[in-house]
Short mmCIF file of C-alpha atoms in Angstrom, two decimals:
data_model
loop_
_atom_site.label_atom_id
_atom_site.label_comp_id
_atom_site.label_asym_id
_atom_site.label_seq_id
_atom_site.Cartn_x
_atom_site.Cartn_y
_atom_site.Cartn_z
CA MET D 1 16.85 26.79 4.87
CA LYS D 2 16.30 23.22 6.02
CA ASN D 3 19.03 20.75 5.10
CA TYR D 4 17.25 17.72 3.73
CA SER D 5 20.28 15.44 3.24
CA ILE D 6 18.93 14.15 -0.03
CA ILE D 7 21.06 11.10 -0.71
CA LYS D 8 21.04 11.11 -3.43
CA VAL D 9 3.89 5.10 -23.69
CA ASN D 10 1.82 5.24 -26.06
CA ASN D 11 -1.11 6.65 -24.10
CA VAL D 12 -3.10 6.03 -20.96
CA ALA D 13 -5.24 3.47 -22.75
CA THR D 14 -2.20 1.23 -22.93
CA LEU D 15 -1.71 1.56 -19.17
CA ARG D 16 -5.31 0.53 -18.65
CA LEU D 17 -4.95 -2.49 -20.89
CA ALA D 18 -1.66 -3.61 -19.36
CA LEU D 19 -2.91 -3.40 -15.79
CA PHE D 20 -6.12 -5.18 -16.66
CA SER D 21 -4.37 -7.89 -18.65
CA ALA D 22 -1.94 -8.60 -15.83
CA LEU D 23 -4.74 -9.13 -13.34
CA VAL D 24 -6.80 -11.19 -15.74
CA CYS D 25 -3.86 -13.56 -16.17
CA LEU D 26 -3.61 -13.89 -12.41
CA PHE D 27 -7.29 -14.41 -11.76
CA LEU D 28 -7.58 -17.02 -14.51
CA GLN D 29 -5.02 -19.08 -12.61
CA SER D 30 -6.69 -18.69 -9.20
CA CYS D 31 -7.94 -22.30 -9.26
CA ASN D 32 -4.40 -23.60 -8.75
CA ASP D 33 -3.06 -24.41 -5.29
CA PHE D 34 -0.46 -21.76 -5.95
CA LEU D 35 -0.74 -18.71 -8.12
CA ASP D 36 1.88 -19.58 -10.73
CA VAL D 37 2.88 -16.22 -12.14
CA ASP D 38 5.06 -16.71 -15.17
CA PRO D 39 8.05 -14.45 -14.46
CA LYS D 40 8.49 -13.96 -18.20
CA HIS D 41 5.05 -12.60 -18.99
CA ALA D 42 5.78 -8.97 -18.07
CA ALA D 43 9.30 -8.52 -19.38
CA SER D 44 11.49 -11.24 -20.81
CA GLU D 45 13.91 -12.55 -23.37
CA THR D 46 10.96 -13.52 -25.56
CA GLN D 47 10.34 -9.85 -26.20
CA GLN D 48 12.32 -8.27 -28.98
CA TRP D 49 13.27 -5.16 -27.01
CA LYS D 50 13.54 -3.37 -30.33
CA THR D 51 10.95 -0.60 -30.11
CA LEU D 52 9.45 1.94 -27.77
CA GLU D 53 6.29 -0.17 -27.81
CA ASP D 54 8.26 -3.09 -26.36
CA THR D 55 9.56 -1.06 -23.43
CA ARG D 56 6.17 0.53 -22.81
CA SER D 57 4.49 -2.86 -22.64
CA ALA D 58 7.15 -4.27 -20.30
CA LEU D 59 7.05 -1.23 -17.99
CA MET D 60 3.29 -1.33 -17.63
CA GLY D 61 3.53 -5.06 -17.05
CA VAL D 62 5.69 -4.46 -13.95
CA TYR D 63 3.09 -2.05 -12.60
CA GLY D 64 0.37 -4.60 -13.33
CA LEU D 65 2.25 -7.35 -11.51
CA THR D 66 2.79 -5.07 -8.50
CA ARG D 67 -0.90 -4.26 -8.27
CA ALA D 68 -1.72 -7.94 -8.66
CA ALA D 69 0.73 -8.99 -5.91
CA LEU D 70 -0.99 -6.68 -3.45
CA ALA D 71 -4.55 -7.44 -4.55
CA ASP D 72 -4.40 -11.21 -5.06
CA ASN D 73 -6.45 -12.91 -2.34
CA ASN D 74 -6.89 -9.41 -0.88
CA THR D 75 -3.39 -9.65 0.60
CA HIS D 76 -3.05 -5.89 1.15
CA TRP D 77 -6.00 -5.78 3.55
CA ILE D 78 -5.74 -9.25 5.05
CA CYS D 79 -2.14 -8.60 6.13
CA GLY D 80 -2.57 -4.94 6.98
CA ASP D 81 -6.07 -4.48 8.39
CA LEU D 82 -7.45 -7.83 9.49
CA ARG D 83 -4.64 -9.19 11.63
CA LYS D 84 -5.51 -8.19 15.21
CA GLY D 85 -7.09 -5.06 13.75
CA ASP D 86 -10.39 -3.25 14.13
CA PHE D 87 -12.45 -5.42 11.79
CA THR D 88 -14.73 -8.15 13.09
CA VAL D 89 -15.20 -11.27 10.95
CA TYR D 90 -18.68 -12.47 10.02
CA LYS D 91 -18.87 -16.26 9.66
CA ARG D 92 -15.60 -16.99 7.83
CA SER D 93 -13.24 -19.25 9.70
CA ASP D 94 -10.27 -18.54 7.42
CA LEU D 95 -10.54 -14.79 7.96
CA GLN D 96 -11.07 -15.37 11.69
CA ALA D 97 -7.80 -17.30 11.80
CA VAL D 98 -6.00 -14.25 10.39
CA SER D 99 -7.70 -11.96 12.90
CA ASP D 100 -6.60 -14.27 15.73
CA ASN D 101 -3.03 -14.55 14.36
CA GLU D 102 -3.44 -18.29 13.80
CA LEU D 103 -1.73 -18.12 10.43
CA ASN D 104 -0.70 -21.78 10.21
CA LYS D 105 -4.26 -23.09 10.16
CA PRO D 106 -4.93 -25.34 7.10
CA TYR D 107 -7.04 -22.91 5.09
CA ASP D 108 -6.54 -22.42 1.37
CA LEU D 109 -6.59 -18.63 1.72
CA LEU D 110 -3.77 -18.65 4.27
CA LYS D 111 -1.69 -20.95 2.07
CA LYS D 112 -2.06 -18.58 -0.87
CA VAL D 113 -1.33 -15.39 1.07
CA SER D 114 1.77 -16.97 2.66
CA ASN D 115 3.30 -17.67 -0.77
CA TRP D 116 5.67 -14.90 -1.84
CA ARG D 117 6.18 -15.96 -5.48
CA ARG D 118 3.87 -13.24 -6.85
CA PHE D 119 6.21 -10.62 -5.37
CA TYR D 120 9.21 -12.28 -7.00
CA ALA D 121 7.37 -12.05 -10.31
CA VAL D 122 7.52 -8.25 -9.80
CA ILE D 123 11.18 -8.37 -8.84
CA ASN D 124 12.15 -10.52 -11.78
CA ALA D 125 10.19 -8.47 -14.31
CA ALA D 126 11.89 -5.32 -13.00
CA SER D 127 15.33 -6.92 -13.21
CA VAL D 128 14.71 -8.13 -16.77
CA PHE D 129 13.64 -4.63 -17.77
CA MET D 130 16.75 -3.03 -16.31
CA GLU D 131 18.99 -5.51 -18.13
CA LYS D 132 17.25 -5.47 -21.52
CA ALA D 133 15.70 -2.03 -22.03
CA PRO D 134 19.00 -0.17 -22.75
CA ARG D 135 19.35 -2.01 -26.07
CA THR D 136 16.12 -0.35 -27.27
CA VAL D 137 17.77 3.08 -27.30
CA GLU D 138 20.16 1.84 -29.96
CA LEU D 139 17.44 0.28 -32.10
CA ASP D 140 14.58 2.79 -31.87
CA ARG D 141 15.48 6.47 -32.15
CA SER D 142 12.09 7.48 -30.74
CA TYR D 143 13.09 5.87 -27.43
CA SER D 144 15.35 8.50 -25.88
CA GLU D 145 18.00 8.25 -23.19
CA GLN D 146 15.76 10.39 -20.95
CA ASN D 147 12.85 8.01 -21.48
CA LEU D 148 15.12 5.10 -20.56
CA LYS D 149 16.25 6.87 -17.38
CA TYR D 150 12.65 7.44 -16.30
CA ASP D 151 11.70 3.84 -17.03
CA ILE D 152 14.64 2.21 -15.30
CA ALA D 153 14.19 4.47 -12.26
CA GLN D 154 10.56 3.38 -12.00
CA VAL D 155 11.19 -0.36 -12.18
CA ARG D 156 14.11 0.03 -9.75
CA ALA D 157 11.75 1.73 -7.31
CA LEU D 158 9.06 -0.91 -7.87
CA ARG D 159 11.58 -3.66 -7.11
CA ALA D 160 12.64 -1.90 -3.90
CA PHE D 161 8.99 -1.43 -2.94
CA ALA D 162 8.33 -5.14 -3.41
CA TYR D 163 11.22 -6.03 -1.11
CA PHE D 164 10.01 -3.62 1.60
CA TYR D 165 6.51 -5.02 1.33
CA MET D 166 7.78 -8.60 1.67
CA VAL D 167 10.01 -7.80 4.65
CA ARG D 168 7.02 -6.40 6.54
CA ILE D 169 5.12 -9.65 5.90
CA TRP D 170 7.83 -12.36 6.21
CA GLY D 171 10.91 -10.72 7.74
CA ASP D 172 13.93 -12.42 6.14
CA VAL D 173 13.43 -13.09 2.41
CA PRO D 174 15.79 -14.17 -0.40
CA LEU D 175 17.54 -11.17 -1.95
CA VAL D 176 17.72 -11.66 -5.72
CA THR D 177 19.40 -8.80 -7.57
CA TYR D 178 19.45 -10.23 -11.09
CA SER D 179 16.92 -11.74 -13.48
CA TYR D 180 16.18 -15.44 -13.66
CA ASP D 181 14.58 -15.24 -17.07
CA ASN D 182 14.58 -18.96 -17.73
CA GLY D 183 11.64 -19.15 -15.33
CA THR D 184 13.52 -21.05 -12.61
CA PHE D 185 13.75 -19.33 -9.25
CA PRO D 186 17.33 -19.54 -7.93
CA SER D 187 17.80 -21.90 -5.01
CA MET D 188 19.06 -19.70 -2.20
CA PRO D 189 18.46 -19.10 1.51
CA ARG D 190 16.66 -16.20 3.09
CA THR D 191 18.58 -12.95 3.55
CA ASP D 192 18.52 -11.02 6.82
CA ALA D 193 15.68 -8.49 6.75
CA GLN D 194 17.92 -5.54 7.59
CA THR D 195 20.22 -6.38 4.68
CA VAL D 196 17.22 -6.50 2.35
CA LEU D 197 15.93 -3.15 3.64
CA SER D 198 19.37 -1.58 3.24
CA TYR D 199 19.41 -2.79 -0.35
CA ALA D 200 15.91 -1.38 -0.95
CA LYS D 201 16.92 1.99 0.49
CA ALA D 202 20.03 2.17 -1.68
CA GLU D 203 17.97 1.29 -4.77
CA LEU D 204 15.41 3.98 -3.98
CA LEU D 205 18.10 6.60 -3.47
CA THR D 206 19.56 5.67 -6.84
CA ALA D 207 16.14 5.82 -8.49
CA ILE D 208 15.36 9.22 -6.98
CA LYS D 209 18.17 10.81 -8.97
CA ASP D 210 16.32 10.08 -12.22
CA LEU D 211 12.69 10.14 -11.09
CA PRO D 212 10.81 13.36 -11.95
CA TYR D 213 8.10 15.01 -9.90
CA GLN D 214 5.79 14.76 -12.91
CA TYR D 215 5.90 13.02 -16.28
CA GLY D 216 5.22 14.71 -19.59
CA THR D 217 5.32 18.41 -20.41
CA GLN D 218 3.93 20.45 -23.27
CA THR D 219 7.24 20.14 -25.09
CA ASN D 220 8.29 16.69 -23.94
CA LEU D 221 5.48 14.13 -23.76
CA TYR D 222 6.00 10.88 -21.89
CA TYR D 223 4.84 7.96 -24.02
CA GLY D 224 2.64 10.38 -25.92
CA SER D 225 0.78 11.79 -22.90
CA TYR D 226 0.88 14.93 -20.76
CA GLY D 227 1.71 14.93 -17.05
CA ALA D 228 -1.90 15.18 -15.89
CA GLN D 229 -2.67 11.87 -17.56
CA TRP D 230 0.10 10.13 -15.63
CA GLN D 231 -0.52 11.86 -12.28
CA GLY D 232 -1.16 9.42 -9.47
CA LYS D 233 -0.38 6.43 -11.69
CA LEU D 234 3.43 6.19 -11.85
CA PHE D 235 6.28 6.18 -9.34
CA ASN D 236 7.62 9.73 -9.02
CA LYS D 237 10.28 11.37 -6.86
CA LEU D 238 7.99 11.79 -3.85
CA SER D 239 6.64 8.24 -4.21
CA ALA D 240 10.19 6.97 -3.73
CA TYR D 241 10.76 9.26 -0.75
CA SER D 242 7.51 7.99 0.82
CA VAL D 243 8.69 4.38 0.66
CA LEU D 244 12.06 5.48 2.07
CA ALA D 245 10.33 7.24 4.97
CA HIS D 246 8.33 4.13 5.80
CA ILE D 247 11.34 1.84 5.56
CA CYS D 248 13.21 4.05 8.01
CA ALA D 249 10.26 4.16 10.41
CA TRP D 250 9.96 0.35 10.23
CA GLN D 251 13.66 0.13 11.11
CA GLY D 252 13.24 2.60 13.98
CA ASN D 253 15.50 5.07 12.18
CA TYR D 254 13.33 8.08 12.93
CA ALA D 255 15.96 10.70 12.12
CA GLU D 256 15.89 9.69 8.46
CA ALA D 257 12.14 9.05 8.52
CA GLU D 258 11.62 12.65 9.65
CA THR D 259 13.97 14.01 7.00
CA TYR D 260 12.26 12.18 4.15
CA SER D 261 8.72 12.90 5.34
CA ALA D 262 9.60 16.58 5.74
CA PHE D 263 10.87 16.70 2.18
CA ILE D 264 7.63 15.17 0.90
CA ILE D 265 5.42 17.61 2.80
CA ASP D 266 7.48 20.61 1.74
CA HIS D 267 7.43 19.55 -1.92
CA ALA D 268 3.88 18.16 -2.13
CA SER D 269 2.83 20.94 -4.47
CA GLU D 270 5.31 19.61 -7.05
CA ILE D 271 2.95 16.68 -7.67
CA ASN D 272 -0.27 18.56 -6.81
CA ALA D 273 -0.71 16.50 -3.65
CA LYS D 274 -2.99 18.03 -1.03
CA TYR D 275 -4.97 17.07 2.02
CA THR D 276 -8.15 15.25 1.04
CA SER D 277 -11.55 16.43 2.22
CA ILE D 278 -13.83 13.93 3.92
CA THR D 279 -16.08 14.04 0.87
CA ASP D 280 -13.29 13.24 -1.58
CA LEU D 281 -11.93 10.59 0.77
CA THR D 282 -15.19 8.65 0.90
CA SER D 283 -16.93 9.49 -2.37
CA ASP D 284 -17.48 6.80 -4.99
CA THR D 285 -15.66 9.15 -7.38
CA GLY D 286 -13.13 10.35 -4.81
CA LEU D 287 -9.62 9.41 -3.76
CA PHE D 288 -9.98 5.68 -4.43
CA TYR D 289 -11.63 6.17 -7.81
CA SER D 290 -9.13 5.44 -10.57
CA ASN D 291 -9.99 8.44 -12.72
CA ALA D 292 -10.68 10.87 -9.89
CA SER D 293 -9.60 14.47 -10.27
CA VAL D 294 -8.14 14.19 -6.75
CA LYS D 295 -5.82 11.36 -7.78
CA GLY D 296 -2.83 13.70 -7.43
CA SER D 297 -3.35 13.43 -3.67
CA ARG D 298 -2.11 9.87 -3.88
CA ILE D 299 1.60 9.94 -3.29
CA LEU D 300 1.79 6.28 -4.22
CA GLY D 301 -1.09 4.17 -5.49
CA PHE D 302 -1.80 1.31 -7.84
CA ASN D 303 -4.70 1.60 -10.25
CA PHE D 304 -6.67 -1.15 -11.84
CA ALA D 305 -10.20 -0.35 -13.00
CA HIS D 306 -10.58 2.40 -15.59
CA ASN D 307 -13.93 1.64 -17.19
CA ASP D 308 -16.99 -0.56 -16.87
CA ASN D 309 -15.30 -3.57 -18.41
CA GLU D 310 -12.34 -3.59 -16.03
CA ALA D 311 -14.02 -3.72 -12.63
CA THR D 312 -13.61 -7.04 -10.80
CA GLN D 313 -15.12 -8.75 -7.81
CA SER D 314 -11.88 -9.76 -6.10
CA GLY D 315 -8.80 -7.72 -5.29
CA HIS D 316 -10.71 -4.86 -3.66
CA LEU D 317 -11.57 -4.08 -0.02
CA GLU D 318 -15.22 -3.73 -1.08
CA GLN D 319 -15.36 -7.48 -1.69
CA LEU D 320 -14.94 -7.97 2.07
CA THR D 321 -16.71 -4.94 3.54
CA LEU D 322 -19.76 -4.02 1.43
CA ALA D 323 -23.28 -5.39 1.80
CA TYR D 324 -26.87 -4.23 1.36
CA PRO D 325 -27.93 -1.53 0.46
CA LEU D 326 -24.71 -0.84 -1.47
CA VAL D 327 -24.57 -4.29 -3.09
CA GLN D 328 -26.86 -7.30 -3.20
CA LYS D 329 -25.28 -9.12 -0.28
CA SER D 330 -26.95 -9.68 3.07
CA TYR D 331 -23.90 -9.30 5.31
CA PRO D 332 -20.31 -8.13 4.87
CA GLU D 333 -17.51 -10.59 5.47
CA ILE D 334 -15.75 -8.12 7.76
CA TYR D 335 -17.06 -5.03 9.54
CA VAL D 336 -16.20 -2.55 12.28
CA SER D 337 -18.53 -3.27 15.18
CA LYS D 338 -20.56 -0.56 16.89
CA ASP D 339 -18.60 -1.01 20.10
CA SER D 340 -15.34 -0.51 18.19
CA LEU D 341 -16.66 2.54 16.35
CA PHE D 342 -17.75 4.22 19.58
CA SER D 343 -14.44 3.47 21.30
CA ILE D 344 -12.25 4.54 18.35
CA PHE D 345 -14.15 7.70 17.38
CA THR D 346 -14.65 9.39 20.74
CA ASN D 347 -15.18 12.95 19.50
CA PHE D 348 -18.68 13.86 18.32
CA ASP D 349 -17.25 16.47 15.96
CA ASP D 350 -15.29 13.90 13.96
CA LEU D 351 -16.44 14.07 10.35
CA ARG D 352 -15.44 10.46 9.75
CA PHE D 353 -17.76 9.09 12.42
CA GLY D 354 -19.44 11.57 14.73
CA ILE D 355 -22.80 13.12 15.48
CA MET D 356 -24.54 15.24 12.85
CA ASP D 357 -27.37 17.61 13.81
CA THR D 358 -27.03 16.46 17.47
CA ILE D 359 -28.91 13.20 16.89
CA LYS D 360 -27.66 11.47 13.76
CA TYR D 361 -24.31 9.78 13.35
CA SER D 362 -22.17 10.71 10.36
CA SER D 363 -22.26 8.05 7.65
CA TYR D 364 -19.04 8.99 5.86
CA TYR D 365 -17.28 5.84 7.11
CA VAL D 366 -20.24 3.63 7.96
CA GLN D 367 -23.74 2.82 6.78
CA ASN D 368 -26.53 0.72 8.35
CA LEU D 369 -25.63 1.85 11.85
CA ASN D 370 -29.16 1.04 12.98
CA GLU D 371 -28.65 -2.59 11.99
CA GLU D 372 -26.87 -5.19 14.09
CA ILE D 373 -23.95 -5.29 11.65
CA PRO D 374 -22.95 -1.90 10.20
CA VAL D 375 -21.35 -1.64 6.75
CA PHE D 376 -17.90 -0.06 6.48
CA SER D 377 -18.42 2.11 3.40
CA LYS D 378 -15.42 4.43 3.40
CA ILE D 379 -14.21 2.76 0.18
CA LYS D 380 -17.06 1.94 -2.19
CA ILE D 381 -16.12 2.18 -5.86
CA ILE D 382 -18.86 -0.02 -7.30
CA GLN D 383 -18.27 -0.92 -10.94
CA ASP D 384 -16.41 2.15 -12.27
CA GLY D 385 -17.70 4.54 -9.60
CA SER D 386 -20.88 5.45 -11.45
CA ALA D 387 -22.96 2.32 -11.00
CA LYS D 388 -26.58 2.81 -11.96
CA ASP D 389 -27.59 -0.18 -9.83
CA ASN D 390 -26.01 -2.55 -7.33
CA ASP D 391 -26.97 -5.85 -8.90
CA PHE D 392 -23.39 -6.58 -9.92
CA GLY D 393 -20.88 -6.94 -7.10
CA VAL D 394 -17.85 -5.77 -9.05
CA PHE D 395 -15.54 -3.01 -7.90
CA GLY D 396 -13.07 -0.57 -9.37
CA SER D 397 -11.10 0.97 -6.51
CA SER D 398 -7.38 1.69 -6.61
CA ILE D 399 -4.97 0.60 -3.89
CA VAL D 400 -3.69 3.78 -2.28
CA PHE D 401 -0.47 2.85 -0.50
CA THR D 402 0.22 6.32 0.89
CA ARG D 403 -1.17 9.84 0.75
CA LEU D 404 -0.34 13.17 2.34
CA GLU D 405 -2.25 12.46 5.57
CA ASP D 406 -0.26 9.26 6.10
CA ILE D 407 3.06 11.03 5.56
CA THR D 408 2.04 13.93 7.83
CA LEU D 409 1.19 11.57 10.67
CA LEU D 410 4.36 9.59 10.01
CA ARG D 411 6.33 12.81 10.44
CA ALA D 412 4.49 13.52 13.68
CA GLU D 413 5.43 10.02 14.86
CA ALA D 414 9.07 10.57 13.90
CA LEU D 415 9.26 13.98 15.57
CA CYS D 416 7.79 12.57 18.77
CA ALA D 417 10.28 9.68 18.73
CA LEU D 418 13.04 12.30 18.40
CA ASN D 419 11.74 14.21 21.47
CA ARG D 420 10.47 17.09 19.34
CA SER D 421 6.95 16.78 20.69
CA THR D 422 5.78 20.38 20.25
CA GLU D 423 6.59 20.16 16.54
CA ALA D 424 4.88 16.77 16.36
CA VAL D 425 1.63 18.25 17.68
CA SER D 426 1.53 20.78 14.83
CA TYR D 427 1.53 17.96 12.26
CA LEU D 428 -1.04 15.97 14.21
CA ASN D 429 -3.25 19.07 14.14
CA MET D 430 -2.98 19.36 10.35
CA VAL D 431 -4.90 16.10 10.02
CA ARG D 432 -7.22 16.67 12.98
CA THR D 433 -8.53 20.04 11.83
CA ASN D 434 -9.21 18.68 8.34
CA ARG D 435 -11.54 16.14 9.97
CA GLY D 436 -13.51 18.66 12.04
CA LEU D 437 -11.55 18.26 15.27
CA ARG D 438 -10.07 21.06 17.36
CA GLU D 439 -6.35 21.71 17.65
CA VAL D 440 -4.62 20.13 20.63
CA SER D 441 -1.75 21.40 22.75
CA PHE D 442 1.19 19.37 23.99
CA LYS D 443 0.98 20.99 27.42
CA LYS D 444 -2.78 21.32 27.93
CA ASP D 445 -3.94 18.10 26.31
CA PHE D 446 -1.01 15.78 26.91
CA GLY D 447 0.55 17.26 30.05
CA ASN D 448 3.90 17.47 28.25
CA ASN D 449 3.90 13.67 28.27
CA ARG D 450 5.57 12.27 25.18
CA GLU D 451 4.11 8.76 25.55
CA SER D 452 0.56 10.16 25.66
CA LEU D 453 1.22 12.09 22.47
CA ILE D 454 2.69 9.05 20.71
CA ALA D 455 -0.40 7.05 21.67
CA GLU D 456 -2.68 9.75 20.25
CA ILE D 457 -0.73 9.98 16.98
CA PHE D 458 -1.25 6.26 16.44
CA GLU D 459 -4.92 6.62 17.37
CA GLU D 460 -5.24 9.32 14.71
CA ARG D 461 -3.56 7.02 12.18
CA ARG D 462 -6.06 4.35 13.25
CA ARG D 463 -9.00 6.66 12.51
CA GLU D 464 -7.68 8.27 9.35
CA LEU D 465 -6.20 5.20 7.63
CA MET D 466 -8.83 2.64 8.58
CA GLY D 467 -9.28 0.17 5.74
CA GLU D 468 -6.11 1.24 3.92
CA GLY D 469 -3.80 -1.58 5.01
CA TRP D 470 -1.86 0.13 7.83
CA ARG D 471 -3.27 -1.02 11.18
CA TRP D 472 -1.10 -4.12 11.78
CA TYR D 473 2.15 -2.40 10.81
CA ASP D 474 1.23 0.61 12.95
CA LEU D 475 0.61 -1.67 15.93
CA VAL D 476 4.09 -3.14 15.51
CA ARG D 477 5.78 0.28 15.29
CA ARG D 478 3.73 1.61 18.19
CA GLN D 479 4.74 -1.27 20.41
CA LYS D 480 8.42 -0.83 19.56
CA LEU D 481 8.12 2.77 20.74
CA MET D 482 5.74 2.39 23.70
CA LYS D 483 6.68 -1.08 25.01
CA ASP D 484 3.45 -1.22 27.03
CA ASN D 485 2.14 -4.68 26.07
CA GLU D 486 4.21 -7.65 27.21
CA THR D 487 2.31 -10.11 25.02
CA PHE D 488 2.90 -8.06 21.90
CA LEU D 489 6.55 -7.51 22.81
CA ARG D 490 7.02 -11.29 23.06
CA LEU D 491 5.36 -11.64 19.66
CA ILE D 492 7.89 -9.18 18.21
CA SER D 493 10.93 -10.77 19.85
CA SER D 494 9.89 -14.29 18.80
CA GLY D 495 9.19 -13.38 15.16
CA GLY D 496 5.46 -13.92 15.58
CA ILE D 497 4.72 -10.63 13.82
CA TYR D 498 5.65 -12.25 10.50
CA TRP D 499 3.67 -14.66 8.37
CA PRO D 500 4.75 -18.28 7.98
CA VAL D 501 6.38 -19.15 4.65
CA SER D 502 4.26 -21.28 2.35
CA GLU D 503 5.07 -24.99 2.49
CA ASP D 504 5.10 -24.93 -1.31
CA ILE D 505 8.07 -22.55 -1.15
CA ILE D 506 9.93 -24.68 1.40
CA THR D 507 9.31 -27.83 -0.63
CA ALA D 508 10.60 -26.20 -3.82
CA ASN D 509 13.68 -24.65 -2.21
CA SER D 510 15.48 -26.75 0.40
CA GLN D 511 17.51 -23.74 1.55
CA ILE D 512 14.42 -21.91 2.82
CA GLU D 513 13.65 -22.43 6.50
CA GLN D 514 10.33 -21.74 8.16
CA ASN D 515 9.98 -18.75 10.47
CA GLU D 516 10.95 -20.04 13.91
CA PHE D 517 7.67 -18.93 15.48
CA TRP D 518 5.63 -21.06 13.07
CA LYS D 519 7.70 -24.27 13.21
#
């Protein structure tokens, strides 16, 4: 048997309301130069912390703030997909600056994305919850010790996730491990990125001890709901392991990355996670649809829209990528060019983008291929996924941070880095065959060359995860392994892979210094 070295609410309607309310608060403030998220609005001293309803509201508020931090100004995709990625910009100079890695240009969008305060709103709300929620057990007998354990484990994991996410964007960031509930961010310098990641890993390992695979059973409901109603919505044991696996890969610690990814794959059935068909991946009621029956395939995701009234225009990839005939918009703001599509998807059998019936290209990923500018339509949850017309450009997709295909390819990457290439090929093939491609052999197809296999694993991640916020971070990890691009290596060594810190942050906190590359 494999030794895994495991170091060790009311109802769903409330979740919908909390997530929606959190985003509404954020969007209402979007006219400000900086998105001023009140760190007390999700969990604070102003709450009584007397009843189960108090803890439920605060917990869902932390989830709402996390989703908002990723979605605000489309940060998840601008940082992950647009920066030197596969998307071409159509007539937007601010987005073009991101694509060209000119992140210190004086555009309002860049100023907002470079401000990390929305992530510290998550961190503070989580810290407040951990400090205040235990008193509720004493005051409300319906709030059990087990419920408290689940809740604290979730917010601990969410706080760790926020730190990992920030480190990938900015590198060194201030490490705050307590609440600052008076609304004043503590004046402190940036903490070394590796120290922050070590803290996040330790927090996740602590959370894992109390996180279940699933919430709510027939005999023990969780906030009044069964497990199926929470599936794909809350941090569970495998969600935490997935963040751990990615932290380790980002650090270049592939031994642990392989261990954690192996555990996830071997225990995927515990959360009903499975490989997603091309139809479910790209359907308007598929993987990215908030109420999809395939939502269990998300190992970690952040929902927002749940009905017609909760779809929004901003905070979704569709805002940038969709155009006519899917919505009433002449051209998308970003798109994957025909030249890129033909160079990335080189196999005609590829279900994502290949030839159907010998003459017609598959439209699972792309529409309008006959036009000058194709429309990237892999993710297209218009309104609530059942739009009767396209007159209203509002969208309801979830942010899927990771799914089984991502973890499987991450394990292939880790195995290859550990010189276990034959094993790595087997995991690469798991994803390939599910997309209509033939199995490959380490000897026949790669000539027993490890570097060629590593390159192909990252190309498969490029194809499979397109539009899901991974491309930039994959390019960084690939270069650290391959070391085949001197320009990119200089960018890594000089800190140019990180975003500049907002001048608003530096002005407010004299101990914060700008990233050296952007001075």
